[in-house]
């Protein structure tokens, strides 16, 4: 049987989310087909966690030993939210090690992790995005100028990050600077974005060498001020409706945009894209190349709505990653 590693952890505050996603993926993968190992990566250690024991990863070749037997991985399922698993760092290392993995390669991962750069890039292809201002820690900014350009209310968020840490909805001018400092706690760059009122939806997608799967849309209604960390991971704080209660025409349009963006960015594996619909206009909010994978996350909901099983999807993703590595001529 093939050895599959579920890589979780990371170097940011999103480690708590990563751990939940790893538990979800562990429950989805077909254990009759694969030997599955949990791989924890933190700043302090790289280890395989098995039966409450830790087995160190050899960083020279990403192998590990149990009972004197050296084991290698046939594929890694990366579910680190934040650095180094969502920003391309780990992908670059694995590419050098010739180890298949299930997420985007280096450039798409790095590009999508930087919200401002990604949205600016996609804007050039005609994708509608919110007006925004990028701020860098340690550089002066003029709060008055930001207010004039972006308006109030607005959103302030870390430019690099994935699970709603450090995001503030700013309603008054006095709240702007504290919100920027909060974002700087999570990232060296902060993004100030125009607030858009409308219907928020999200769409999952994956493409293999043999098929394209664009999932049904999920409508997101937060009971909090916006879809923040608490609303994302506390079922009582948000209503999630799959399929979304929008017209077939709008649904198809968003699915086509999702497929187009996936191709423009040269994505791989399961990706989720978030949108807001304002007066029937569709604005991209964010591209998530390592989406949450707990049993109640958006992707499992959308897979269920398609009458597919997560086990089936996981097998397709893993086998596709291995096949792509073979076709690349590197083994």
Coordinates of C-alpha atoms in Angstrom, one line a residue:
X1 CA 0.0 0.0 0.0
X2 CA 1.1 3.6 -0.6
X3 CA 2.3 5.7 2.3
X4 CA 0.4 9.0 2.5
X5 CA 1.3 11.8 4.9
X6 CA -1.2 14.3 6.1
X7 CA 1.0 17.4 6.8
X8 CA -0.4 19.8 9.4
X9 CA 0.8 22.4 11.9
X10 CA 2.7 25.3 10.5
X11 CA 4.5 28.4 11.8
X12 CA 1.5 30.7 12.4
X13 CA -1.5 31.1 14.7
X14 CA -3.5 29.0 12.2
X15 CA -2.0 25.8 13.6
X16 CA -5.3 25.2 15.5
X17 CA -7.3 25.2 12.2
X18 CA -4.7 23.0 10.6
X19 CA -5.0 20.4 13.3
X20 CA -8.8 20.2 12.8
X21 CA -8.4 19.9 9.0
X22 CA -5.9 17.1 9.5
X23 CA -8.4 15.2 11.7
X24 CA -11.0 15.7 8.9
X25 CA -8.7 14.4 6.1
X26 CA -7.7 11.5 8.3
X27 CA -11.4 10.5 8.5
X28 CA -11.9 10.9 4.7
X29 CA -8.9 8.9 3.3
X30 CA -9.5 5.3 2.3
X31 CA -7.5 3.3 4.8
X32 CA -8.0 0.1 2.8
X33 CA -5.9 1.7 0.0
X34 CA -3.4 3.8 1.9
X35 CA -1.2 3.7 4.9
X36 CA -1.8 7.1 6.5
X37 CA 0.6 9.0 8.7
X38 CA 0.1 12.3 10.4
X39 CA 3.0 14.6 9.9
X40 CA 3.4 17.6 12.2
X41 CA 5.6 20.5 11.1
X42 CA 6.3 23.4 13.5
X43 CA 9.3 25.7 13.9
X44 CA 10.6 23.4 16.7
X45 CA 10.1 20.0 15.1
X46 CA 9.2 18.0 12.0
X47 CA 7.7 14.6 13.2
X48 CA 5.4 11.8 12.3
X49 CA 2.9 11.4 15.1
X50 CA 1.8 7.8 15.5
X51 CA 0.1 6.2 18.6
X52 CA 1.0 9.1 20.8
X53 CA 4.7 8.8 19.8
X54 CA 6.8 11.1 17.7
X55 CA 9.2 9.9 15.0
X56 CA 11.6 12.6 13.6
X57 CA 11.5 13.5 9.9
X58 CA 14.9 13.4 8.2
X59 CA 14.9 16.8 6.5
X60 CA 17.5 15.7 4.0
X61 CA 15.0 13.4 2.2
X62 CA 11.7 13.7 4.2
X63 CA 11.9 10.1 5.4
X64 CA 11.3 8.7 8.9
X65 CA 12.0 5.4 10.7
X66 CA 9.8 3.2 12.9
X67 CA 11.3 0.2 14.7
X68 CA 14.4 0.6 12.6
X69 CA 12.6 0.5 9.3
X70 CA 13.1 3.6 7.0
X71 CA 9.8 4.7 5.4
X72 CA 9.2 7.1 2.5
X73 CA 6.1 8.9 1.4
X74 CA 4.3 8.3 -1.9
X75 CA 2.3 11.5 -1.6
X76 CA 1.7 14.2 1.0
X77 CA -1.6 15.9 1.6
X78 CA -0.8 19.4 2.8
X79 CA -3.3 21.0 5.1
X80 CA -1.2 23.7 6.7
X81 CA -3.1 27.0 6.8
X82 CA -0.6 29.7 6.7
X83 CA 3.2 29.5 6.3
X84 CA 5.0 27.3 5.3
X85 CA 2.3 25.1 3.7
X86 CA 0.1 27.7 2.0
X87 CA 2.7 30.2 0.8
X88 CA 4.9 28.0 -1.4
X89 CA 7.8 27.4 1.0
X90 CA 7.0 23.7 1.7
X91 CA 6.0 23.1 -2.0
X92 CA 9.4 24.3 -3.1
X93 CA 11.2 22.0 -0.7
X94 CA 9.0 19.0 -1.7
X95 CA 9.7 19.8 -5.4
X96 CA 13.4 19.6 -4.7
X97 CA 12.8 16.3 -2.9
X98 CA 10.7 15.0 -5.8
X99 CA 7.8 14.1 -3.5
X100 CA 4.3 14.4 -4.9
X101 CA 1.9 16.7 -3.0
X102 CA -1.7 17.6 -3.3
X103 CA -1.7 21.4 -3.4
X104 CA -0.7 24.1 -5.8
X105 CA 3.0 24.4 -6.8
X106 CA 5.3 27.2 -5.6
X107 CA 4.2 30.1 -7.7
X108 CA 0.4 29.7 -7.4
X109 CA 0.7 29.1 -3.7
X110 CA 2.9 32.2 -3.1
X111 CA 0.7 34.3 -5.4
X112 CA -2.6 33.4 -3.8
X113 CA -1.2 33.7 -0.2
X114 CA -0.5 37.4 -0.9
X115 CA -4.1 38.7 -1.2
X116 CA -3.2 42.1 -2.7
X117 CA -0.8 40.6 -5.3
X118 CA -3.2 37.9 -6.3
X119 CA -6.2 40.2 -6.7
X120 CA -4.1 42.8 -8.6
X121 CA -2.9 40.1 -10.9
X122 CA -6.4 38.7 -11.6
X123 CA -7.7 42.2 -12.1
X124 CA -5.6 42.2 -15.3
X125 CA -7.6 39.3 -16.6
X126 CA -10.9 41.1 -16.0
X127 CA -11.8 39.6 -12.6
X128 CA -13.7 42.1 -10.5
X129 CA -12.1 42.7 -7.0
X130 CA -12.6 45.2 -4.2
X131 CA -10.7 48.5 -4.2
X132 CA -7.8 48.2 -1.7
X133 CA -4.7 49.8 -0.2
X134 CA -1.6 47.8 0.8
X135 CA 0.4 48.9 3.9
X136 CA 3.8 47.7 5.1
X137 CA 4.8 47.4 8.7
X138 CA 7.4 50.1 9.6
X139 CA 6.4 52.4 6.7
X140 CA 4.4 55.6 7.3
X141 CA 0.8 55.8 6.1
X142 CA -1.8 58.5 6.1
X143 CA -5.1 57.3 7.7
X144 CA -7.0 60.3 6.2
X145 CA -5.9 59.4 2.7
X146 CA -6.9 55.8 3.2
X147 CA -10.4 56.9 4.4
X148 CA -10.8 59.1 1.3
X149 CA -9.8 56.4 -1.1
X150 CA -11.4 53.3 0.5
X151 CA -14.3 54.9 2.4
X152 CA -16.0 53.6 5.6
X153 CA -17.0 51.1 6.6
X154 CA -14.0 49.0 5.3
X155 CA -12.2 45.8 6.1
X156 CA -8.6 45.7 7.4
X157 CA -6.9 42.3 7.2
X158 CA -3.4 40.8 7.2
X159 CA -2.3 40.6 3.6
X160 CA -0.9 37.1 4.1
X161 CA -3.1 34.6 6.0
X162 CA -6.0 32.3 5.6
X163 CA -8.3 31.8 8.5
X164 CA -9.7 35.3 9.4
X165 CA -7.1 36.0 12.2
X166 CA -6.5 39.7 12.6
X167 CA -9.4 40.9 10.5
X168 CA -11.5 44.0 11.6
X169 CA -14.6 45.6 10.1
X170 CA -13.9 49.3 10.6
X171 CA -16.9 51.5 11.0
X172 CA -15.4 54.7 12.2
X173 CA -12.2 56.6 11.5
X174 CA -11.0 56.2 15.1
X175 CA -11.0 52.4 14.6
X176 CA -8.8 52.5 11.5
X177 CA -5.3 52.7 13.0
X178 CA -6.0 50.1 15.8
X179 CA -7.3 47.7 13.2
X180 CA -4.2 48.2 11.1
X181 CA -1.9 47.5 14.1
X182 CA -4.0 44.3 14.8
X183 CA -3.4 43.2 11.2
X184 CA 0.3 43.8 11.6
X185 CA 0.3 41.4 14.5
X186 CA -0.4 38.6 12.0
X187 CA 1.5 39.8 8.9
X188 CA 4.2 42.3 7.8
X189 CA 1.6 43.7 5.4
X190 CA -2.0 44.9 6.0
X191 CA -4.7 45.3 3.4
X192 CA -7.5 47.9 3.7
X193 CA -10.4 47.0 1.5
X194 CA -13.6 48.6 0.5
X195 CA -16.7 47.1 2.3
X196 CA -19.2 45.6 -0.1
X197 CA -22.7 44.7 1.0
X198 CA -24.2 41.7 -0.6
X199 CA -24.6 37.9 -0.7
X200 CA -21.4 36.0 0.1
X201 CA -20.9 32.7 -1.6
X202 CA -18.0 30.2 -1.9
X203 CA -17.2 27.7 -4.6
X204 CA -14.9 24.6 -4.4
X205 CA -13.1 23.2 -7.4
X206 CA -10.5 20.6 -8.4
X207 CA -9.2 19.4 -11.7
X208 CA -7.3 16.2 -12.3
X209 CA -5.6 15.0 -15.5
X210 CA -8.9 13.3 -16.5
X211 CA -11.7 15.5 -15.2
X212 CA -12.8 19.0 -14.0
X213 CA -15.1 19.2 -10.9
X214 CA -16.6 22.6 -10.1
X215 CA -18.7 22.2 -7.0
X216 CA -22.1 23.7 -6.0
X217 CA -22.0 27.1 -4.3
X218 CA -22.4 27.6 -0.6
X219 CA -24.2 30.8 0.6
X220 CA -22.7 32.2 3.9
X221 CA -24.7 34.2 6.3
X222 CA -22.7 35.3 9.4
X223 CA -24.5 36.0 12.6
X224 CA -21.4 38.1 13.6
X225 CA -20.5 41.4 12.1
X226 CA -18.9 39.5 9.3
X227 CA -17.6 36.0 8.5
X228 CA -14.8 36.1 11.1
X229 CA -12.8 33.3 12.7
X230 CA -15.5 32.6 15.3
X231 CA -18.2 32.4 12.6
X232 CA -16.0 30.2 10.4
X233 CA -15.4 27.6 13.1
X234 CA -18.5 27.9 15.4
X235 CA -21.6 26.4 13.8
X236 CA -23.9 28.6 15.9
X237 CA -22.4 31.8 14.5
X238 CA -23.0 31.2 10.8
X239 CA -25.7 29.8 8.5
X240 CA -24.3 27.9 5.5
X241 CA -26.6 26.9 2.7
X242 CA -25.6 24.5 -0.1
X243 CA -26.6 25.0 -2.8
X244 CA -26.7 28.8 -2.5
X245 CA -30.1 30.5 -2.9
X246 CA -29.2 32.4 -6.1
X247 CA -30.3 32.1 -9.7
X248 CA -29.0 29.3 -12.0
X249 CA -27.6 32.0 -14.2
X250 CA -25.5 33.6 -11.4
X251 CA -24.4 30.2 -10.2
X252 CA -23.1 29.1 -13.6
X253 CA -21.4 32.4 -14.0
X254 CA -19.5 32.1 -10.7
X255 CA -18.6 28.5 -11.5
X256 CA -17.2 29.6 -14.9
X257 CA -15.2 32.4 -13.2
X258 CA -13.9 29.9 -10.6
X259 CA -12.8 27.5 -13.3
X260 CA -11.1 30.3 -15.3
X261 CA -9.2 31.6 -12.2
X262 CA -8.1 28.0 -11.4
X263 CA -6.6 27.8 -14.9
X264 CA -5.1 31.4 -14.9
X265 CA -3.3 30.7 -11.6
X266 CA -2.3 27.1 -12.7
X267 CA -3.8 25.7 -9.5
X268 CA -3.7 22.0 -8.4
X269 CA -5.7 20.0 -6.0
X270 CA -8.8 21.3 -4.1
X271 CA -9.2 25.1 -4.2
X272 CA -12.0 27.3 -2.8
X273 CA -12.8 30.7 -4.0
X274 CA -14.9 33.3 -2.1
X275 CA -17.1 35.9 -3.7
X276 CA -19.6 38.6 -2.9
X277 CA -22.5 39.4 -5.1
X278 CA -23.5 43.1 -5.1
X279 CA -26.4 44.2 -7.4
X280 CA -25.8 41.0 -9.5
X281 CA -22.1 42.0 -9.9
X282 CA -19.7 39.3 -8.9
X283 CA -16.5 40.3 -6.9
X284 CA -13.8 37.9 -6.0
X285 CA -12.8 38.1 -2.3
X286 CA -10.1 35.5 -2.0
X287 CA -8.6 32.3 -3.5
X288 CA -7.9 29.6 -0.9
X289 CA -5.5 27.0 -2.1
X290 CA -5.5 25.1 1.2
X291 CA -9.2 25.3 2.3
X292 CA -10.4 24.0 5.6
X293 CA -11.2 20.3 5.6
X294 CA -13.1 19.5 8.8
X295 CA -16.3 17.4 8.3
X296 CA -18.4 20.6 8.5
X297 CA -16.2 22.8 6.2
X298 CA -17.5 24.1 2.9
X299 CA -15.7 21.5 0.7
X300 CA -17.3 18.4 2.4
X301 CA -20.7 20.2 2.3
X302 CA -20.3 20.8 -1.5
X303 CA -19.1 17.3 -2.2
X304 CA -22.1 15.9 -0.4
X305 CA -24.4 18.1 -2.4
X306 CA -22.9 16.6 -5.6
X307 CA -23.7 13.2 -4.2
X308 CA -20.0 12.2 -4.1
X309 CA -18.1 11.0 -1.1
X310 CA -15.1 12.7 0.4
X311 CA -13.3 9.4 0.3
X312 CA -13.8 9.2 -3.5
X313 CA -12.5 12.8 -3.9
X314 CA -9.5 12.2 -1.6
X315 CA -8.5 9.2 -3.7
X316 CA -8.8 11.2 -6.9
X317 CA -6.7 14.0 -5.6
X318 CA -3.9 11.7 -4.2
X319 CA -3.7 9.5 -7.3
X320 CA -3.7 12.6 -9.6
X321 CA -0.7 14.1 -7.6
X322 CA 1.2 10.8 -8.0
X323 CA 0.4 10.6 -11.7
X324 CA 1.4 14.2 -12.4
X325 CA 4.8 13.5 -10.7
X326 CA 5.3 10.4 -13.0
X327 CA 4.4 12.4 -16.1
X328 CA 6.8 15.2 -15.2
X329 CA 9.6 12.6 -15.7
X330 CA 10.9 12.9 -12.2
X331 CA 10.6 10.1 -9.7

